[in-house]
Short mmCIF file of C-alpha atoms and ligand atoms in Angstrom, two decimals:
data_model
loop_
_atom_site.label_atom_id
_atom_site.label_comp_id
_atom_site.label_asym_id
_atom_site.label_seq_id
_atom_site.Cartn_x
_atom_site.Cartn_y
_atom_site.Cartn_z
CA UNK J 1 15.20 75.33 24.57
CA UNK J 2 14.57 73.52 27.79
CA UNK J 3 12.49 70.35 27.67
CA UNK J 4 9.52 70.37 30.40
CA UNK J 5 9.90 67.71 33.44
CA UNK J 6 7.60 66.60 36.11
CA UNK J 7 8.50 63.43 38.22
CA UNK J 8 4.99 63.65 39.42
CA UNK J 9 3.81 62.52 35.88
CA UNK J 10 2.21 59.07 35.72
CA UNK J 11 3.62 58.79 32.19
CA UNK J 12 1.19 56.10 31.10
CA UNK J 13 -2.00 58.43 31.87
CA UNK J 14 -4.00 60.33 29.21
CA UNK J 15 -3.92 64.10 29.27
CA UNK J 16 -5.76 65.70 32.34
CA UNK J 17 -9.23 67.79 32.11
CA UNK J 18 -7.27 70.87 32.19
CA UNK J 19 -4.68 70.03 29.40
CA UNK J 20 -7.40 68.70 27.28
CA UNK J 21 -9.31 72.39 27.37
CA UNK J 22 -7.69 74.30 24.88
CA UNK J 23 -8.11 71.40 21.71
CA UNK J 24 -11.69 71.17 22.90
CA UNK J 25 -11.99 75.21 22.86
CA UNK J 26 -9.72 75.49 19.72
CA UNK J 27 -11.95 73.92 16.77
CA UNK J 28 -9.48 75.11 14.21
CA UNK J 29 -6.26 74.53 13.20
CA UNK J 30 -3.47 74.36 10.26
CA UNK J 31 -1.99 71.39 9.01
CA UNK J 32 0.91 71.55 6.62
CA UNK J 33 2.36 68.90 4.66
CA UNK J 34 5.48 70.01 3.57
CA UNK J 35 8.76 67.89 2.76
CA UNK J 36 11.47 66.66 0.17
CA UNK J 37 8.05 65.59 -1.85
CA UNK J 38 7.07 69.65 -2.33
CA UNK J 39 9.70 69.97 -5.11
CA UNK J 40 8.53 66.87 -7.36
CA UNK J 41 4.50 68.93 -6.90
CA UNK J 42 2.78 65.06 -7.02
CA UNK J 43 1.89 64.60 -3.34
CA UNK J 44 3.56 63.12 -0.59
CA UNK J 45 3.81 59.23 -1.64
CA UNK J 46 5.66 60.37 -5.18
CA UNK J 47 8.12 58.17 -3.69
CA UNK J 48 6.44 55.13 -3.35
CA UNK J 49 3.63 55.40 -5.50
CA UNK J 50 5.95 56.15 -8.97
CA UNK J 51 8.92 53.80 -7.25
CA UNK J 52 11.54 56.32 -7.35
CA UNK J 53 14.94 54.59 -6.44
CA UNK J 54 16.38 55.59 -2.92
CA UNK J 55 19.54 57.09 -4.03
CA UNK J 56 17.48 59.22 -6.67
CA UNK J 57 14.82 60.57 -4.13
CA UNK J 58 17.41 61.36 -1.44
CA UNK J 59 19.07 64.01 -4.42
CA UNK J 60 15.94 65.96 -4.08
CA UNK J 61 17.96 67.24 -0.63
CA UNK J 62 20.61 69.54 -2.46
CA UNK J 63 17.26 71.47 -4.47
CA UNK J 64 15.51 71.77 -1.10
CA UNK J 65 16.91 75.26 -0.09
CA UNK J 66 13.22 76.72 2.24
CA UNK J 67 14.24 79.86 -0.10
CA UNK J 68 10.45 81.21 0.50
CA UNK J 69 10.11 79.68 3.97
CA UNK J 70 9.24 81.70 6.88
CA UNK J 71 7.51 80.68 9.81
CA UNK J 72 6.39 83.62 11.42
CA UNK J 73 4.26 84.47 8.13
CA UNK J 74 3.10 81.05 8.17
CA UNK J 75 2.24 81.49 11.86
CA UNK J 76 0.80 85.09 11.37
CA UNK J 77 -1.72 83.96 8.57
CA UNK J 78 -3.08 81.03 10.87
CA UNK J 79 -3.56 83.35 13.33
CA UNK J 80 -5.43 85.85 11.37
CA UNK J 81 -7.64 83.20 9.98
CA UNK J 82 -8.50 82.48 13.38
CA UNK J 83 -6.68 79.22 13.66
CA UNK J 84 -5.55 78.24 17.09
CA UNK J 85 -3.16 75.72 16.79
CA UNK J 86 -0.88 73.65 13.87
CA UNK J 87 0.71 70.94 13.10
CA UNK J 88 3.37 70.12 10.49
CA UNK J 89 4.93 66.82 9.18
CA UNK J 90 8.33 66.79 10.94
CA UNK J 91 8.99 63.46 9.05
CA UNK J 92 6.53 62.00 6.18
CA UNK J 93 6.41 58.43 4.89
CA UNK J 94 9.52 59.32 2.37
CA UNK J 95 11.63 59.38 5.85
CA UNK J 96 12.95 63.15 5.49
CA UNK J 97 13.65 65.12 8.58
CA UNK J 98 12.93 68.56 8.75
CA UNK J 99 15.23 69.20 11.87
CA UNK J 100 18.29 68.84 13.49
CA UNK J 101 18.21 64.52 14.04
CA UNK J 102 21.13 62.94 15.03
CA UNK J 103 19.34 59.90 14.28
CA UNK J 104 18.26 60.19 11.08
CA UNK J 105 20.94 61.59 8.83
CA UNK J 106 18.60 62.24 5.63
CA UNK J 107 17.56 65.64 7.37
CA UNK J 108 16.91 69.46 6.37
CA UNK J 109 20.06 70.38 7.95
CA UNK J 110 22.17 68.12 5.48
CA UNK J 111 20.41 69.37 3.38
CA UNK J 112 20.63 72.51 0.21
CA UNK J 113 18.52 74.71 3.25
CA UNK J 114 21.13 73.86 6.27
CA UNK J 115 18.24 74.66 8.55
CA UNK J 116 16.03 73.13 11.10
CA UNK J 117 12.46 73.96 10.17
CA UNK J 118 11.30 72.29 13.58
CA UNK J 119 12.73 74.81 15.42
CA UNK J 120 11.98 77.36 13.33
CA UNK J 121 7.96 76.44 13.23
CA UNK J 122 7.88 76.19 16.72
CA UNK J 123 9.31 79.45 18.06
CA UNK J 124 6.75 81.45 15.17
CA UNK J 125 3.80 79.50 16.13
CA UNK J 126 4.48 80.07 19.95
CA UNK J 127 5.31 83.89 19.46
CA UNK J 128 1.83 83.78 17.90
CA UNK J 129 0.19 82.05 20.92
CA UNK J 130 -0.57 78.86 18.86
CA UNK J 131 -0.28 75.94 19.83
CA UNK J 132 2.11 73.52 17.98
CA UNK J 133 1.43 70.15 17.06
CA UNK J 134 3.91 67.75 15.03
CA UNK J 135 3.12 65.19 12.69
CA UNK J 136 5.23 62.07 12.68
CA UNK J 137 4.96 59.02 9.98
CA UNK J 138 5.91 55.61 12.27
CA UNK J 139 6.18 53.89 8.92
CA UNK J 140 9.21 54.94 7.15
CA UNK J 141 10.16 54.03 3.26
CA UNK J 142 13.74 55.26 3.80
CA UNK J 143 14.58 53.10 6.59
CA UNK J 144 14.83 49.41 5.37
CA UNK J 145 14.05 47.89 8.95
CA UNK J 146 10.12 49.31 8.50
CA UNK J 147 9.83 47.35 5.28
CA UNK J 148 11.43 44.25 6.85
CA UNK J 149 9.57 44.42 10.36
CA UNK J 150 6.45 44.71 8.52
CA UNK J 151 7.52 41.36 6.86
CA UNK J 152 7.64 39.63 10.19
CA UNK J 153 11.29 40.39 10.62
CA UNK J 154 11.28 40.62 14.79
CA UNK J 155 14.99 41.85 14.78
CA UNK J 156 14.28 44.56 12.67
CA UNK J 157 11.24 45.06 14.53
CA UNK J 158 13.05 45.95 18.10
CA UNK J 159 15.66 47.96 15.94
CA UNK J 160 13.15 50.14 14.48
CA UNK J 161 10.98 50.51 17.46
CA UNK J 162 14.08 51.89 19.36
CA UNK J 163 15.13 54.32 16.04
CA UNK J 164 11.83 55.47 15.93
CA UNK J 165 11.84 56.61 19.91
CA UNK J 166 15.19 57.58 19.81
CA UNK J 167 13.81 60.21 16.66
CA UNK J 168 10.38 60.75 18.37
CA UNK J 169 12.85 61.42 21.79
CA UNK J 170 14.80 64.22 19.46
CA UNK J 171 11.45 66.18 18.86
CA UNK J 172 10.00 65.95 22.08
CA UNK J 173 13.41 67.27 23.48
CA UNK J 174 14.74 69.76 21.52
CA UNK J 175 11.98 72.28 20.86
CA UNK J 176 10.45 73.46 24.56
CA UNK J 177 6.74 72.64 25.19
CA UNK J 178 4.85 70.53 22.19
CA UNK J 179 0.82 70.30 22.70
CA UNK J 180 0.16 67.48 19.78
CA UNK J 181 1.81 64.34 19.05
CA UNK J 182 0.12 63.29 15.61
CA UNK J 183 1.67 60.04 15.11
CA UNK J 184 0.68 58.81 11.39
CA UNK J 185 1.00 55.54 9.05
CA UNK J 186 1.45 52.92 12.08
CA UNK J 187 -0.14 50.22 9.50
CA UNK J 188 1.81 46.70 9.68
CA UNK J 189 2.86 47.03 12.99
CA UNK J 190 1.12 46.15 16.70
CA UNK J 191 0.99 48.54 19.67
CA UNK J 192 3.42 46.07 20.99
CA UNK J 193 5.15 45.75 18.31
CA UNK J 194 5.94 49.52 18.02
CA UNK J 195 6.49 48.89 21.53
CA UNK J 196 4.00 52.06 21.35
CA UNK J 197 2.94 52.13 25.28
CA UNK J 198 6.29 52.78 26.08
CA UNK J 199 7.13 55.13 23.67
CA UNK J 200 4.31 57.19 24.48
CA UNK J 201 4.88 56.99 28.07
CA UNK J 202 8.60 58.63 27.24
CA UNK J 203 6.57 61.43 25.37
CA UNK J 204 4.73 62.15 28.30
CA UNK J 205 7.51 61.98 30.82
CA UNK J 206 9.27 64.79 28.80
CA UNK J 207 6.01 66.59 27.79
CA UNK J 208 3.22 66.59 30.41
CA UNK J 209 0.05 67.65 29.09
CA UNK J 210 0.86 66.53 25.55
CA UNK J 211 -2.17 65.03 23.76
CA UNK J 212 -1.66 62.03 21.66
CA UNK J 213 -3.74 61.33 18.48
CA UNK J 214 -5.02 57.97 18.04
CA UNK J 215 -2.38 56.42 14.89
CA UNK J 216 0.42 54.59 17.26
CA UNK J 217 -2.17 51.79 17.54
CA UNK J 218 -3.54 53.05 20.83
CA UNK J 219 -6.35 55.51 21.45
CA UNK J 220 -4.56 57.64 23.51
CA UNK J 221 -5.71 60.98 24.04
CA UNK J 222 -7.92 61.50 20.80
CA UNK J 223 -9.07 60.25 17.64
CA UNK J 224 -8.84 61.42 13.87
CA UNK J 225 -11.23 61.43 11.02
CA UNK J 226 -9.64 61.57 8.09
CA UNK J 227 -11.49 63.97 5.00
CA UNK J 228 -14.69 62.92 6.75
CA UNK J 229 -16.44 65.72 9.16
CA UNK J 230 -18.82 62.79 10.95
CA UNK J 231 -17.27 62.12 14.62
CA UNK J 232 -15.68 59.02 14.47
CA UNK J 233 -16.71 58.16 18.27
CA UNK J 234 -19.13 59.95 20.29
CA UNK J 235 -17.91 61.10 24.37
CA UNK J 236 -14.09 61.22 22.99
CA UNK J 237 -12.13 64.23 21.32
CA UNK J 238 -11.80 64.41 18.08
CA UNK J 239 -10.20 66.02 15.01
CA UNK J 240 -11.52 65.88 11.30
CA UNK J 241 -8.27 65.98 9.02
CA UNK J 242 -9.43 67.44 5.65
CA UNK J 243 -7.50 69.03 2.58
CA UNK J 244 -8.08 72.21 1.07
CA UNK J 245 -7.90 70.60 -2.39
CA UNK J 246 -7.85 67.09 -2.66
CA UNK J 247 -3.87 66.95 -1.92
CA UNK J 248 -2.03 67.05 1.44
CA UNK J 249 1.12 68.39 -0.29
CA UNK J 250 1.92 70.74 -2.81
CA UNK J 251 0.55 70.17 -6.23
CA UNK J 252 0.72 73.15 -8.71
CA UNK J 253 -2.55 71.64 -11.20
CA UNK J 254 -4.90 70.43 -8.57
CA UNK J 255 -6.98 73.45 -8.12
CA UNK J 256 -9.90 71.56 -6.85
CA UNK J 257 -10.19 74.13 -3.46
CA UNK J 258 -13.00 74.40 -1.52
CA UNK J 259 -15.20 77.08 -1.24
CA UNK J 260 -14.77 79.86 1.89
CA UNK J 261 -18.26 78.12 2.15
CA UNK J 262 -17.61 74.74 1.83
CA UNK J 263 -15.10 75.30 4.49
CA UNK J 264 -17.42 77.12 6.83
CA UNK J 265 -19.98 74.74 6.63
CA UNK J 266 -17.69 71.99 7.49
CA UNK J 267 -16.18 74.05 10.79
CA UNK J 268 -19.88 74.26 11.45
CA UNK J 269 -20.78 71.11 11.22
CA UNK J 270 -18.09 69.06 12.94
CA UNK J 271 -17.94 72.28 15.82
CA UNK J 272 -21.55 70.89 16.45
CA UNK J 273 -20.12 67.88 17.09
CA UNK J 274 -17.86 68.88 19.05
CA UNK J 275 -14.64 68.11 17.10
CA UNK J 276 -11.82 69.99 15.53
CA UNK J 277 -10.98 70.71 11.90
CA UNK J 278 -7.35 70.35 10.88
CA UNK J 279 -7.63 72.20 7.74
CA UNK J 280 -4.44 71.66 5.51
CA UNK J 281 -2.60 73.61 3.10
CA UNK J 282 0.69 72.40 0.98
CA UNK J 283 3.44 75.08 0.78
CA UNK J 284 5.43 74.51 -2.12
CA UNK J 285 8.97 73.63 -2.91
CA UNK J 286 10.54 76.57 -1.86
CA UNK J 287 8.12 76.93 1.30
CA UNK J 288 5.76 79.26 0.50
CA UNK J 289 1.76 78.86 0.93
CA UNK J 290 0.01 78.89 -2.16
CA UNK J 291 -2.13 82.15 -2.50
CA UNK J 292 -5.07 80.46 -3.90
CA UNK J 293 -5.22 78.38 -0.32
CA UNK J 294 -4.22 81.74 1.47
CA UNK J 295 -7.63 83.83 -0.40
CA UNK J 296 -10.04 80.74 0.83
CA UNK J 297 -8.16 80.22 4.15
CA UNK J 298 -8.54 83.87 4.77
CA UNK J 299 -12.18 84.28 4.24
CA UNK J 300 -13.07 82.03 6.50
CA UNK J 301 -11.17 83.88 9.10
CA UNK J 302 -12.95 87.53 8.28
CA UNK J 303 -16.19 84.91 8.92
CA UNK J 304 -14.71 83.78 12.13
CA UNK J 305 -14.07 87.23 13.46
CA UNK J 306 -17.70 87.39 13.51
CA UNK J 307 -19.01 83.93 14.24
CA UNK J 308 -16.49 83.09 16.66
CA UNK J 309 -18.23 81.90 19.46
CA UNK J 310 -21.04 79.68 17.41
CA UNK J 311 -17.90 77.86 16.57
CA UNK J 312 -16.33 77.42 19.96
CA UNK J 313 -19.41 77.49 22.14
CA UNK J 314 -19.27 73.62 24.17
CA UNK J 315 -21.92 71.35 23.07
CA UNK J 316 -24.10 69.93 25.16
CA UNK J 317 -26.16 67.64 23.05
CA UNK J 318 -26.26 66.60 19.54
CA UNK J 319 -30.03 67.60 18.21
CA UNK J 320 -31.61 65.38 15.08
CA UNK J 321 -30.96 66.84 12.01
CA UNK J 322 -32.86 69.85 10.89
CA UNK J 323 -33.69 71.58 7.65
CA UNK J 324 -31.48 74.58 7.87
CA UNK J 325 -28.41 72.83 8.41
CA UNK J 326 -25.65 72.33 11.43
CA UNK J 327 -26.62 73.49 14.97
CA UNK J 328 -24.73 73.64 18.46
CA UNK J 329 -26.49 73.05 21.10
CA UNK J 330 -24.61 74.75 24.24
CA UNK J 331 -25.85 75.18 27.57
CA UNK J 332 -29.09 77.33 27.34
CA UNK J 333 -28.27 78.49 23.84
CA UNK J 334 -28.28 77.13 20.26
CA UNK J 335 -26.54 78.20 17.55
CA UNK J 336 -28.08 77.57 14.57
CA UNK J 337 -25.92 77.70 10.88
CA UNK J 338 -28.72 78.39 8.52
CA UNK J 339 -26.61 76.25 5.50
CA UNK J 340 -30.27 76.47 3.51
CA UNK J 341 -31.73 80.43 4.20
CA UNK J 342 -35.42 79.83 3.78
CA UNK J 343 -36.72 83.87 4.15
CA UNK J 344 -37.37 86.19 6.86
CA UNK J 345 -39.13 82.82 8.67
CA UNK J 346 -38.05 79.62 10.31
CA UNK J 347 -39.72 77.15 11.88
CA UNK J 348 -38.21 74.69 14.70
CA UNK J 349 -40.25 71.97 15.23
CA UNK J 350 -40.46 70.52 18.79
CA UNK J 351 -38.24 73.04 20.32
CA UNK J 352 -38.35 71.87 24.05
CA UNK J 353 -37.35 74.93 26.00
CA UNK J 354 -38.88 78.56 25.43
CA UNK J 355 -36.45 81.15 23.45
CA UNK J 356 -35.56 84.07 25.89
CA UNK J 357 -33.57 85.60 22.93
CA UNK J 358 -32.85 85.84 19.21
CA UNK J 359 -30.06 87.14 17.73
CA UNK J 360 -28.40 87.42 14.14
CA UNK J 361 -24.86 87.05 14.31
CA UNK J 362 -23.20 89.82 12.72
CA UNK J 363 -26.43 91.94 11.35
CA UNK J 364 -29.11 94.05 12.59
CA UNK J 365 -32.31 92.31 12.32
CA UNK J 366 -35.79 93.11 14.91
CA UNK J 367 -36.43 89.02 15.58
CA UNK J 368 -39.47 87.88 17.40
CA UNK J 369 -40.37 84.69 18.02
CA UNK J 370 -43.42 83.02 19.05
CA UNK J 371 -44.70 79.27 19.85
CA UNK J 372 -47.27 77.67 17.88
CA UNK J 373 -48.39 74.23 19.05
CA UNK J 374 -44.94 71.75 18.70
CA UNK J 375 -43.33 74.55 16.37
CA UNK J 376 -41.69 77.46 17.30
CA UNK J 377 -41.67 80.37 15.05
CA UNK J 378 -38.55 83.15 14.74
CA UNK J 379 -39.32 85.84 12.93
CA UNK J 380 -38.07 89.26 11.37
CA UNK J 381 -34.82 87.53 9.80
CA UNK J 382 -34.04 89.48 6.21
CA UNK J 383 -35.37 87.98 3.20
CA UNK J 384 -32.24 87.41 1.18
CA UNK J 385 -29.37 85.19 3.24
CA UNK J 386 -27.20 88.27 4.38
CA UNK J 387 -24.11 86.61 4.98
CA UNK J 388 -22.71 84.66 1.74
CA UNK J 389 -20.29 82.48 3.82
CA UNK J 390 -22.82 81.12 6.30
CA UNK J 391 -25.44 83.56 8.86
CA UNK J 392 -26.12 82.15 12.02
CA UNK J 393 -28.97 82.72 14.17
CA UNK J 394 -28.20 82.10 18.17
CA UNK J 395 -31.34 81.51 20.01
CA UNK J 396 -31.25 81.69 23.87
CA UNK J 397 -33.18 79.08 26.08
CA UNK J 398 -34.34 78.77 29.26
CA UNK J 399 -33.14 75.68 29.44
CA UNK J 400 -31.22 72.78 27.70
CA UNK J 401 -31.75 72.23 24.25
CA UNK J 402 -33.95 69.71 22.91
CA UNK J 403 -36.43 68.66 20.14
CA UNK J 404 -39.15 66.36 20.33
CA UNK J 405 -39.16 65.37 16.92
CA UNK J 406 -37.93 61.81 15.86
CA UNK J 407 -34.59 61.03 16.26
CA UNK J 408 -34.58 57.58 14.94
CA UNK J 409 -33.12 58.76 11.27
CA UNK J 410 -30.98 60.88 10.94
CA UNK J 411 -30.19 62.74 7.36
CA UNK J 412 -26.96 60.84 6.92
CA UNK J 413 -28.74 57.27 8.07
CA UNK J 414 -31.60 58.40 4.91
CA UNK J 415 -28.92 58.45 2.73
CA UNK J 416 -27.27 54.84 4.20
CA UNK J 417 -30.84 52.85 3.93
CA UNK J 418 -30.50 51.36 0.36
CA UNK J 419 -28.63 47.98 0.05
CA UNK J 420 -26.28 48.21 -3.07
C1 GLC G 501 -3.53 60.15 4.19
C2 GLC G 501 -2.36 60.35 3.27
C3 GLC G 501 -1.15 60.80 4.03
C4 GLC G 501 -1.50 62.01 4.87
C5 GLC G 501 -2.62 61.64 5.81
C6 GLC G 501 -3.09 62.70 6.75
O1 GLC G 501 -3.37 59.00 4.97
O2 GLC G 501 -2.08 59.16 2.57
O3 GLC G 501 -0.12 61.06 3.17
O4 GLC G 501 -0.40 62.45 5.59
O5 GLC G 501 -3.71 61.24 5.03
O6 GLC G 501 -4.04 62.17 7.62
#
């Protein structure tokens, strides 16, 4: 595959309007940690965190085989769960390749699979019409210049900044057009010291249009909250990182999964915000994603093929927190999650505009609404919740919405009030 080139490129610019639109349209995407790590089942710092000896960890390479890898069913079930892009860790912390490096010689091709995953996720997710993201740890526990340039060792420090573009050069190379660089663990080192501008401006020069998460030290294109759905910085893009358990890679006992609700709610709620949710799943040793993640993740997406477009609709405004739960508010519309389902009545206190329409996404229902002094009243909704992932109710406006009803608290700030 060709890499993309365009001398007009000011390499050192942030993405354009246009190449931003799709991760601010997208809302929802799959992140998979999956490496060398998968086999031992104890997350992705078994390495560090139990002190397993180099030459030890790197034999984990002749049992990784990918025997129950395949991409295009990985791609396929993203796709049906209404996912629109993914990203997967190329190289973790533990330093493991999972393609074809000439740099980095502890890689899937050396290893029991003889394969290059990197190519092999790409092409799937682009036959899908995903977009592909890859993860990439800066710090590296194979490579003993990271643990000596985070001691203050400068040689070591230029040598591994120029390894680490030399590898980051590789991926944004070999595999056609790449939409995400999701640079992670960049901890003990400066921008300059990662010589990060620069390598960020060779990203760009090969990849135009790239966007560029906030972990190389610089804010670049957008920012990440990790397991946390509350935007990190308001007027910036933004992606919530969250597991699906409470690992990022494969482990067989932790069957701590969210709810198809839980999950909802959360897509609701930072959607509102106007962020993304990178929801992640941990395939296991031989590649394969777990069928208890698969069930959840795919329940969600029957949900989505409804609720789409509460999702995915642009906000406009962030409202004060209401009763119900999450709502968008878009352009002349609000969609409103009802998270709590009080009856076949709600009340929206200080509802600025006038509603023009009311809808129930999804089910039949005769809604009227009426205004009442500083509340307005929708009416006609079914008793019992009908939807047991999460109904929404979109209301149309004539105009932008608003609420005059104190914004000076808001439910999380309640919660934040009491000193310890
Ligand atoms: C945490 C984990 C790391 C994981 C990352 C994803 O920092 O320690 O292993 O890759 O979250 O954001």
């Amino acid at each position: 595959m060709e890499s993309v080139r365009n001398t007009e490129l000011r390499p050192d610019a942030l993405a354009s309007e246009r190449d931003r639109a799709w991760f601010q349209e997208a809302r929802y995407g799959l992140f998979l940690h999956w490496g060398l790590y998968s086999i031992l089942g104890r997350g992705e710092w078994a390495r560090n965190r139990e002190q397993i000896p180099a030459d030890e960890y790197h034999t984990l390479a002749d049992r990784f085989t990918g025997a129950g890898f395949n991409a295009r069913d990985w791609a396929a079930f993203a796709a049906a769960s209404g996912m629109r892009y993914a990203v997967l860790t190329t190289k973790h912390h533990d330093g493991f390749c999972l393609w074809n490096s000439k740099v980095c010689a502890f890689n899937s091709v050396s290893s029991a699979a003889k394969r290059d995953f990197v190519a092999e996720f790409v092409e799937a997710f682009r036959a899908e019409g995903l977009r592909v993201g890859l993860y990439y740890s800066l710090g590296d526990w194979d490579q003993p210049d990271w643990s000596r340039a985070v001691h203050g060792d400068v040689a070591a420090q230029v040598r591994f900044a120029e390894t680490t573009r030399a590898m980051v050069e590789e991926l944004v190379t070999q595999y056609g057009k790449i939409d995400v660089m999701w640079y992670d663990l960049p901890q003990g080192l400066s921008a300059a010291q990662w010589r990060a501008k620069e390598l960020n401006a060779m990203v760009r020069q090969h990849q135009p249009g790239i966007l560029i998460n906030n972990r190389s030290m610089l804010a670049e294109d957008f920012s990440i909250s990790e397991q946390n759905s509350n935007s990190p910085h308001m007027g910036r893009m933004w992606e919530a990182c969250m597991t699906l358990n409470e690992s990022w890679a494969y482990v067989d006992g932790d069957k701590d999964f969210k709810t198809p609700r839980q999950v909802a709610r959360t897509l609701a709620k930072i959607s509102s915000n106007g962020g993304n949710l990178l929801l992640n799943v941990g395939p296991d040793a031989a590649g394969r994603i777990p069928d208890e993640s698969r069930q959840i993740v795919e329940r969600v997406g029957a949900w989505l093929e409804t609720n789409r477009e509460a999702i995915e609709a642009k906000p406009v405004d962030r409202l004060p927190f209401n009763l119900w739960g999450s709502t968008l508010a878009a352009e002349n519309r609000m969609y409103l999650f009802l998270e709590r389902y009080f009856g076949s009545e709600l009340h929206i206190g200080g509802l600025v505009p006038n509603v023009t329409d009311a809808k129930l996404l999804g089910y039949p229902a005769n809604l009227t609404w009426e205004r009442r002094g500083d509340q307005t009243i929708i009416r006609g909704l079914p008793a019992d919740d009908p939807d047991d992932i999460l109904t929404v109710l979109r209301l149309d406006l004539d105009g932008t919405p608003d609420q005059e009803i104190s914004r000076v608290i808001s439910g999380a700030d309640i919660m934040a009030r009491f000193p310890d």
